[in-house]
Amino acid sequence: MSAPTTHPSERTTPLRSSTGERIAAGLVAIVTLAVLTTAAWLTPNPDGHATHTQLGMNKCTWVVWFDKPCPTCGMTTSFSHAGEGSWTTATLTQPMGALLVLLTTMIFWGATHQALTGSRIGSVAQTAMRPKLVITMLALAAAAWVYKINTWS
């Protein structure tokens, strides 16, 4: 016995992304590529933080006031190490930063694929953003912050 088929006119989800979705995906691809390219262009600070100052940004106020790392401390440095292909150093510098580099890279390739082919991969990826995933990511970020505090010199 064969499974019932749906007539194409009865589909509720289009097979391809709309022009607007493809443009949005293209913009996402451009932004994520800019982040990854900028990170690769920077020279990682050997202190494991403050690489962002090469972009003309001020020193982290948290570090200046408390002499402790902020929750995002070392992220730019981690991205920069990953941009040089130093994944171990990126992970040791800021574990959450290394994970975010991987996610940013995945988003870049997915968005590029959607923009060029009309694939619905962006819609599929959006369904993964469930509360459990968000809570897990926040827990990992907190754990990475504790790690950074414990390895602060």
Short mmCIF file of N, CA and C in Angstrom, two decimals:
data_model
loop_
_atom_site.label_atom_id
_atom_site.label_comp_id
_atom_site.label_asym_id
_atom_site.label_seq_id
_atom_site.Cartn_x
_atom_site.Cartn_y
_atom_site.Cartn_z
N MET A 1 0.84 -1.17 0.00
CA MET A 1 0.00 0.00 0.00
C MET A 1 0.90 1.25 0.00
N SER A 2 0.64 2.17 -0.87
CA SER A 2 1.48 3.37 -0.95
C SER A 2 0.90 4.48 -0.07
N ALA A 3 1.79 5.36 0.34
CA ALA A 3 1.38 6.49 1.18
C ALA A 3 0.64 7.50 0.33
N PRO A 4 -0.35 8.16 0.91
CA PRO A 4 -1.07 9.18 0.15
C PRO A 4 -0.14 10.33 -0.23
N THR A 5 -0.32 10.86 -1.39
CA THR A 5 0.51 11.97 -1.85
C THR A 5 -0.29 13.26 -1.79
N THR A 6 0.44 14.34 -1.62
CA THR A 6 -0.19 15.66 -1.58
C THR A 6 -0.05 16.30 -2.95
N HIS A 7 -1.12 16.78 -3.44
CA HIS A 7 -1.10 17.48 -4.73
C HIS A 7 -0.31 18.78 -4.55
N PRO A 8 0.52 19.16 -5.53
CA PRO A 8 1.34 20.38 -5.41
C PRO A 8 0.54 21.62 -5.03
N SER A 9 -0.69 21.73 -5.46
CA SER A 9 -1.50 22.91 -5.15
C SER A 9 -1.94 22.92 -3.69
N GLU A 10 -1.80 21.80 -2.97
CA GLU A 10 -2.22 21.72 -1.58
C GLU A 10 -1.08 21.96 -0.60
N ARG A 11 0.13 22.15 -1.07
CA ARG A 11 1.27 22.39 -0.19
C ARG A 11 1.13 23.73 0.51
N THR A 12 1.47 23.75 1.79
CA THR A 12 1.40 25.00 2.54
C THR A 12 2.76 25.70 2.61
N THR A 13 3.84 24.94 2.50
CA THR A 13 5.18 25.51 2.53
C THR A 13 5.77 25.43 1.13
N PRO A 14 6.22 26.58 0.61
CA PRO A 14 6.82 26.54 -0.73
C PRO A 14 8.11 25.73 -0.72
N LEU A 15 8.42 25.16 -1.87
CA LEU A 15 9.63 24.35 -2.01
C LEU A 15 10.89 25.20 -2.04
N ARG A 16 10.77 26.43 -2.45
CA ARG A 16 11.92 27.32 -2.57
C ARG A 16 11.69 28.59 -1.78
N SER A 17 12.79 29.22 -1.38
CA SER A 17 12.72 30.49 -0.67
C SER A 17 12.21 31.58 -1.61
N SER A 18 11.51 32.54 -1.03
CA SER A 18 11.05 33.69 -1.81
C SER A 18 12.26 34.58 -2.13
N THR A 19 12.06 35.51 -3.03
CA THR A 19 13.14 36.45 -3.37
C THR A 19 13.58 37.22 -2.13
N GLY A 20 12.64 37.65 -1.31
CA GLY A 20 12.98 38.38 -0.09
C GLY A 20 13.79 37.53 0.88
N GLU A 21 13.42 36.26 1.01
CA GLU A 21 14.17 35.35 1.89
C GLU A 21 15.59 35.13 1.37
N ARG A 22 15.70 35.03 0.05
CA ARG A 22 17.03 34.84 -0.54
C ARG A 22 17.90 36.09 -0.35
N ILE A 23 17.31 37.26 -0.48
CA ILE A 23 18.05 38.50 -0.24
C ILE A 23 18.48 38.58 1.22
N ALA A 24 17.55 38.25 2.14
CA ALA A 24 17.88 38.26 3.57
C ALA A 24 19.00 37.27 3.86
N ALA A 25 18.95 36.09 3.26
CA ALA A 25 20.01 35.10 3.45
C ALA A 25 21.34 35.63 2.92
N GLY A 26 21.29 36.31 1.78
CA GLY A 26 22.50 36.91 1.23
C GLY A 26 23.10 37.94 2.16
N LEU A 27 22.25 38.74 2.78
CA LEU A 27 22.73 39.74 3.75
C LEU A 27 23.35 39.06 4.97
N VAL A 28 22.72 38.00 5.45
CA VAL A 28 23.27 37.24 6.57
C VAL A 28 24.63 36.67 6.19
N ALA A 29 24.74 36.14 4.98
CA ALA A 29 26.03 35.60 4.51
C ALA A 29 27.10 36.69 4.48
N ILE A 30 26.75 37.86 4.00
CA ILE A 30 27.71 38.97 3.92
C ILE A 30 28.17 39.39 5.32
N VAL A 31 27.23 39.51 6.25
CA VAL A 31 27.57 39.94 7.61
C VAL A 31 28.45 38.89 8.30
N THR A 32 28.07 37.62 8.20
CA THR A 32 28.89 36.59 8.86
C THR A 32 30.26 36.47 8.21
N LEU A 33 30.34 36.62 6.90
CA LEU A 33 31.65 36.60 6.23
C LEU A 33 32.49 37.78 6.70
N ALA A 34 31.87 38.94 6.87
CA ALA A 34 32.61 40.12 7.36
C ALA A 34 33.17 39.87 8.75
N VAL A 35 32.39 39.24 9.62
CA VAL A 35 32.86 38.92 10.97
C VAL A 35 34.04 37.96 10.90
N LEU A 36 33.90 36.90 10.13
CA LEU A 36 34.97 35.89 10.02
C LEU A 36 36.23 36.47 9.37
N THR A 37 36.06 37.29 8.35
CA THR A 37 37.20 37.89 7.67
C THR A 37 37.92 38.87 8.58
N THR A 38 37.15 39.69 9.29
CA THR A 38 37.75 40.64 10.23
C THR A 38 38.54 39.90 11.30
N ALA A 39 37.97 38.83 11.83
CA ALA A 39 38.66 38.04 12.86
C ALA A 39 39.96 37.47 12.33
N ALA A 40 39.95 37.00 11.09
CA ALA A 40 41.16 36.43 10.49
C ALA A 40 42.22 37.51 10.23
N TRP A 41 41.77 38.72 10.00
CA TRP A 41 42.67 39.84 9.73
C TRP A 41 43.37 40.32 11.00
N LEU A 42 42.71 40.20 12.15
CA LEU A 42 43.28 40.68 13.42
C LEU A 42 44.42 39.79 13.88
N THR A 43 45.30 40.35 14.66
CA THR A 43 46.39 39.60 15.29
C THR A 43 45.94 39.29 16.72
N PRO A 44 45.84 38.00 17.07
CA PRO A 44 45.38 37.67 18.43
C PRO A 44 46.32 38.22 19.49
N ASN A 45 45.74 38.86 20.49
CA ASN A 45 46.54 39.38 21.60
C ASN A 45 47.05 38.20 22.43
N PRO A 46 48.34 38.12 22.70
CA PRO A 46 48.88 36.99 23.45
C PRO A 46 48.35 36.90 24.89
N ASP A 47 47.77 37.99 25.40
CA ASP A 47 47.20 37.98 26.75
C ASP A 47 45.88 37.21 26.81
N GLY A 48 45.31 36.86 25.64
CA GLY A 48 44.06 36.11 25.61
C GLY A 48 42.82 36.99 25.66
N HIS A 49 43.01 38.29 25.57
CA HIS A 49 41.89 39.23 25.55
C HIS A 49 42.38 40.57 24.99
N ALA A 50 41.48 41.47 24.74
CA ALA A 50 41.77 42.83 24.26
C ALA A 50 42.16 42.91 22.78
N THR A 51 41.94 41.86 22.02
CA THR A 51 42.19 41.92 20.57
C THR A 51 41.25 42.93 19.92
N HIS A 52 40.09 43.14 20.50
CA HIS A 52 39.10 44.08 19.94
C HIS A 52 39.63 45.51 19.87
N THR A 53 40.65 45.84 20.66
CA THR A 53 41.18 47.21 20.63
C THR A 53 41.83 47.54 19.28
N GLN A 54 42.20 46.52 18.51
CA GLN A 54 42.74 46.75 17.17
C GLN A 54 41.69 47.33 16.22
N LEU A 55 40.42 47.22 16.62
CA LEU A 55 39.33 47.76 15.81
C LEU A 55 38.97 49.19 16.23
N GLY A 56 39.80 49.77 17.13
CA GLY A 56 39.55 51.13 17.59
C GLY A 56 38.62 51.19 18.78
N MET A 57 38.27 50.04 19.34
CA MET A 57 37.38 50.02 20.50
C MET A 57 38.20 50.24 21.77
N ASN A 58 37.53 50.73 22.80
CA ASN A 58 38.17 50.97 24.08
C ASN A 58 38.44 49.65 24.80
N LYS A 59 39.33 49.71 25.79
CA LYS A 59 39.54 48.56 26.65
C LYS A 59 38.24 48.24 27.37
N CYS A 60 38.06 46.99 27.71
CA CYS A 60 36.85 46.54 28.39
C CYS A 60 36.75 47.22 29.75
N THR A 61 35.65 47.92 29.99
CA THR A 61 35.44 48.62 31.25
C THR A 61 35.43 47.65 32.42
N TRP A 62 34.86 46.47 32.21
CA TRP A 62 34.80 45.46 33.26
C TRP A 62 36.21 45.12 33.74
N VAL A 63 37.12 44.89 32.79
CA VAL A 63 38.50 44.55 33.13
C VAL A 63 39.17 45.72 33.85
N VAL A 64 38.95 46.94 33.37
CA VAL A 64 39.55 48.12 33.97
C VAL A 64 39.06 48.29 35.41
N TRP A 65 37.77 48.14 35.63
CA TRP A 65 37.19 48.36 36.97
C TRP A 65 37.47 47.22 37.94
N PHE A 66 37.32 45.97 37.49
CA PHE A 66 37.37 44.83 38.40
C PHE A 66 38.61 43.94 38.26
N ASP A 67 39.41 44.18 37.24
CA ASP A 67 40.55 43.32 36.92
C ASP A 67 40.14 41.85 36.85
N LYS A 68 38.97 41.63 36.30
CA LYS A 68 38.42 40.29 36.05
C LYS A 68 37.81 40.30 34.65
N PRO A 69 37.74 39.14 34.03
CA PRO A 69 37.16 39.10 32.67
C PRO A 69 35.64 39.28 32.69
N CYS A 70 35.14 39.93 31.65
CA CYS A 70 33.69 40.06 31.47
C CYS A 70 33.16 38.77 30.83
N PRO A 71 31.85 38.60 30.75
CA PRO A 71 31.31 37.36 30.17
C PRO A 71 31.74 37.08 28.73
N THR A 72 32.08 38.11 27.97
CA THR A 72 32.50 37.89 26.58
C THR A 72 34.00 38.04 26.41
N CYS A 73 34.72 38.11 27.50
CA CYS A 73 36.16 38.33 27.45
C CYS A 73 36.86 37.21 26.67
N GLY A 74 37.67 37.61 25.70
CA GLY A 74 38.43 36.67 24.91
C GLY A 74 37.74 36.19 23.65
N MET A 75 36.51 36.62 23.43
CA MET A 75 35.77 36.16 22.24
C MET A 75 36.47 36.59 20.95
N THR A 76 36.81 37.87 20.84
CA THR A 76 37.46 38.36 19.63
C THR A 76 38.81 37.67 19.44
N THR A 77 39.53 37.49 20.53
CA THR A 77 40.82 36.81 20.46
C THR A 77 40.64 35.37 20.01
N SER A 78 39.61 34.71 20.53
CA SER A 78 39.31 33.33 20.13
C SER A 78 38.97 33.27 18.64
N PHE A 79 38.12 34.18 18.17
CA PHE A 79 37.79 34.24 16.74
C PHE A 79 39.06 34.45 15.91
N SER A 80 39.95 35.32 16.40
CA SER A 80 41.17 35.62 15.66
C SER A 80 42.09 34.40 15.59
N HIS A 81 42.21 33.68 16.69
CA HIS A 81 43.01 32.45 16.67
C HIS A 81 42.42 31.44 15.68
N ALA A 82 41.10 31.30 15.70
CA ALA A 82 40.44 30.38 14.76
C ALA A 82 40.69 30.83 13.31
N GLY A 83 40.69 32.14 13.09
CA GLY A 83 40.96 32.67 11.76
C GLY A 83 42.35 32.33 11.26
N GLU A 84 43.25 32.09 12.19
CA GLU A 84 44.61 31.68 11.82
C GLU A 84 44.74 30.16 11.74
N GLY A 85 43.64 29.46 12.04
CA GLY A 85 43.66 28.01 12.02
C GLY A 85 44.14 27.37 13.31
N SER A 86 44.29 28.17 14.35
CA SER A 86 44.76 27.68 15.65
C SER A 86 43.55 27.34 16.53
N TRP A 87 42.90 26.21 16.23
CA TRP A 87 41.66 25.86 16.92
C TRP A 87 41.87 25.50 18.39
N THR A 88 42.98 24.86 18.69
CA THR A 88 43.25 24.53 20.09
C THR A 88 43.42 25.81 20.91
N THR A 89 44.21 26.74 20.38
CA THR A 89 44.42 28.01 21.08
C THR A 89 43.12 28.80 21.17
N ALA A 90 42.31 28.76 20.12
CA ALA A 90 41.01 29.45 20.16
C ALA A 90 40.14 28.89 21.28
N THR A 91 40.13 27.58 21.41
CA THR A 91 39.31 26.94 22.44
C THR A 91 39.87 27.21 23.84
N LEU A 92 41.17 27.16 23.99
CA LEU A 92 41.78 27.44 25.30
C LEU A 92 41.63 28.90 25.69
N THR A 93 41.59 29.80 24.71
CA THR A 93 41.43 31.22 24.99
C THR A 93 40.03 31.53 25.50
N GLN A 94 39.01 31.02 24.81
CA GLN A 94 37.62 31.26 25.20
C GLN A 94 36.78 30.17 24.54
N PRO A 95 36.43 29.12 25.29
CA PRO A 95 35.70 28.00 24.71
C PRO A 95 34.40 28.40 23.98
N MET A 96 33.66 29.34 24.55
CA MET A 96 32.43 29.77 23.89
C MET A 96 32.74 30.50 22.59
N GLY A 97 33.84 31.22 22.57
CA GLY A 97 34.26 31.91 21.34
C GLY A 97 34.52 30.92 20.22
N ALA A 98 35.21 29.82 20.55
CA ALA A 98 35.49 28.80 19.54
C ALA A 98 34.19 28.17 19.03
N LEU A 99 33.25 27.93 19.93
CA LEU A 99 31.95 27.38 19.51
C LEU A 99 31.21 28.38 18.62
N LEU A 100 31.27 29.66 18.97
CA LEU A 100 30.59 30.67 18.17
C LEU A 100 31.23 30.84 16.79
N VAL A 101 32.54 30.62 16.68
CA VAL A 101 33.18 30.65 15.37
C VAL A 101 32.60 29.54 14.49
N LEU A 102 32.47 28.35 15.07
CA LEU A 102 31.89 27.24 14.31
C LEU A 102 30.45 27.54 13.89
N LEU A 103 29.66 28.08 14.81
CA LEU A 103 28.27 28.41 14.49
C LEU A 103 28.19 29.52 13.43
N THR A 104 29.05 30.52 13.55
CA THR A 104 29.08 31.61 12.57
C THR A 104 29.44 31.06 11.18
N THR A 105 30.39 30.15 11.15
CA THR A 105 30.79 29.54 9.88
C THR A 105 29.64 28.72 9.29
N MET A 106 28.95 27.97 10.13
CA MET A 106 27.80 27.19 9.65
C MET A 106 26.70 28.10 9.12
N ILE A 107 26.45 29.19 9.83
CA ILE A 107 25.43 30.15 9.38
C ILE A 107 25.84 30.76 8.04
N PHE A 108 27.12 31.11 7.90
CA PHE A 108 27.60 31.66 6.62
C PHE A 108 27.30 30.70 5.47
N TRP A 109 27.73 29.44 5.62
CA TRP A 109 27.54 28.49 4.53
C TRP A 109 26.07 28.19 4.27
N GLY A 110 25.28 28.09 5.32
CA GLY A 110 23.85 27.85 5.14
C GLY A 110 23.16 29.01 4.45
N ALA A 111 23.49 30.23 4.88
CA ALA A 111 22.90 31.42 4.27
C ALA A 111 23.34 31.57 2.82
N THR A 112 24.61 31.29 2.55
CA THR A 112 25.10 31.36 1.17
C THR A 112 24.36 30.35 0.29
N HIS A 113 24.21 29.14 0.80
CA HIS A 113 23.49 28.10 0.05
C HIS A 113 22.05 28.53 -0.23
N GLN A 114 21.39 29.08 0.78
CA GLN A 114 20.00 29.52 0.59
C GLN A 114 19.92 30.67 -0.41
N ALA A 115 20.82 31.62 -0.30
CA ALA A 115 20.79 32.77 -1.21
C ALA A 115 21.02 32.35 -2.66
N LEU A 116 21.93 31.42 -2.87
CA LEU A 116 22.28 31.02 -4.24
C LEU A 116 21.32 30.01 -4.85
N THR A 117 20.76 29.13 -4.03
CA THR A 117 19.95 28.04 -4.59
C THR A 117 18.46 28.17 -4.29
N GLY A 118 18.11 29.01 -3.32
CA GLY A 118 16.70 29.10 -2.94
C GLY A 118 16.29 28.02 -1.95
N SER A 119 17.26 27.28 -1.45
CA SER A 119 17.00 26.23 -0.46
C SER A 119 16.25 26.81 0.74
N ARG A 120 15.53 25.98 1.45
CA ARG A 120 14.79 26.42 2.64
C ARG A 120 15.59 26.10 3.92
N ILE A 121 16.89 25.97 3.81
CA ILE A 121 17.72 25.60 4.96
C ILE A 121 17.59 26.59 6.11
N GLY A 122 17.40 27.86 5.82
CA GLY A 122 17.24 28.86 6.87
C GLY A 122 16.00 28.60 7.71
N SER A 123 14.92 28.19 7.06
CA SER A 123 13.68 27.87 7.79
C SER A 123 13.87 26.66 8.68
N VAL A 124 14.60 25.69 8.19
CA VAL A 124 14.87 24.48 8.97
C VAL A 124 15.73 24.84 10.18
N ALA A 125 16.75 25.68 9.98
CA ALA A 125 17.63 26.08 11.08
C ALA A 125 16.87 26.88 12.13
N GLN A 126 15.92 27.71 11.71
CA GLN A 126 15.16 28.50 12.66
C GLN A 126 14.33 27.63 13.60
N THR A 127 13.88 26.48 13.12
CA THR A 127 13.09 25.60 13.97
C THR A 127 13.94 25.00 15.09
N ALA A 128 15.26 25.01 14.92
CA ALA A 128 16.15 24.47 15.96
C ALA A 128 16.26 25.42 17.16
N MET A 129 15.87 26.66 16.98
CA MET A 129 15.98 27.64 18.06
C MET A 129 14.85 27.47 19.07
N ARG A 130 14.92 26.44 19.82
CA ARG A 130 13.95 26.12 20.86
C ARG A 130 14.49 26.59 22.21
N PRO A 131 13.61 26.78 23.19
CA PRO A 131 14.07 27.23 24.51
C PRO A 131 15.17 26.36 25.10
N LYS A 132 15.08 25.05 24.92
CA LYS A 132 16.10 24.16 25.47
C LYS A 132 17.48 24.47 24.88
N LEU A 133 17.54 24.75 23.58
CA LEU A 133 18.81 25.08 22.94
C LEU A 133 19.33 26.42 23.46
N VAL A 134 18.46 27.40 23.59
CA VAL A 134 18.86 28.72 24.08
C VAL A 134 19.40 28.60 25.52
N ILE A 135 18.71 27.85 26.36
CA ILE A 135 19.15 27.65 27.74
C ILE A 135 20.50 26.93 27.77
N THR A 136 20.66 25.94 26.92
CA THR A 136 21.94 25.22 26.84
C THR A 136 23.06 26.16 26.43
N MET A 137 22.82 27.00 25.44
CA MET A 137 23.84 27.95 24.98
C MET A 137 24.19 28.94 26.10
N LEU A 138 23.20 29.41 26.85
CA LEU A 138 23.47 30.31 27.96
C LEU A 138 24.28 29.62 29.05
N ALA A 139 23.97 28.35 29.31
CA ALA A 139 24.72 27.58 30.31
C ALA A 139 26.17 27.39 29.85
N LEU A 140 26.36 27.11 28.57
CA LEU A 140 27.72 26.97 28.04
C LEU A 140 28.48 28.30 28.12
N ALA A 141 27.79 29.40 27.86
CA ALA A 141 28.43 30.72 27.95
C ALA A 141 28.84 31.01 29.40
N ALA A 142 27.97 30.65 30.35
CA ALA A 142 28.30 30.85 31.77
C ALA A 142 29.49 29.98 32.17
N ALA A 143 29.51 28.74 31.70
CA ALA A 143 30.63 27.84 32.01
C ALA A 143 31.92 28.38 31.40
N ALA A 144 31.85 28.92 30.20
CA ALA A 144 33.04 29.49 29.55
C ALA A 144 33.53 30.72 30.31
N TRP A 145 32.60 31.50 30.87
CA TRP A 145 32.98 32.66 31.67
C TRP A 145 33.71 32.22 32.94
N VAL A 146 33.17 31.20 33.61
CA VAL A 146 33.83 30.65 34.80
C VAL A 146 35.23 30.15 34.43
N TYR A 147 35.33 29.47 33.31
CA TYR A 147 36.64 29.00 32.82
C TYR A 147 37.58 30.19 32.64
N LYS A 148 37.09 31.24 32.00
CA LYS A 148 37.93 32.41 31.73
C LYS A 148 38.37 33.08 33.04
N ILE A 149 37.49 33.16 34.02
CA ILE A 149 37.84 33.72 35.32
C ILE A 149 38.96 32.88 35.96
N ASN A 150 38.82 31.57 35.88
CA ASN A 150 39.80 30.66 36.50
C ASN A 150 41.15 30.63 35.78
N THR A 151 41.16 31.01 34.52
CA THR A 151 42.43 31.01 33.78
C THR A 151 42.99 32.43 33.61
N TRP A 152 42.34 33.43 34.22
CA TRP A 152 42.73 34.82 34.09
C TRP A 152 44.11 35.05 34.72
N SER A 153 44.95 35.78 34.02
CA SER A 153 46.27 36.08 34.60
C SER A 153 46.50 37.57 34.62
#
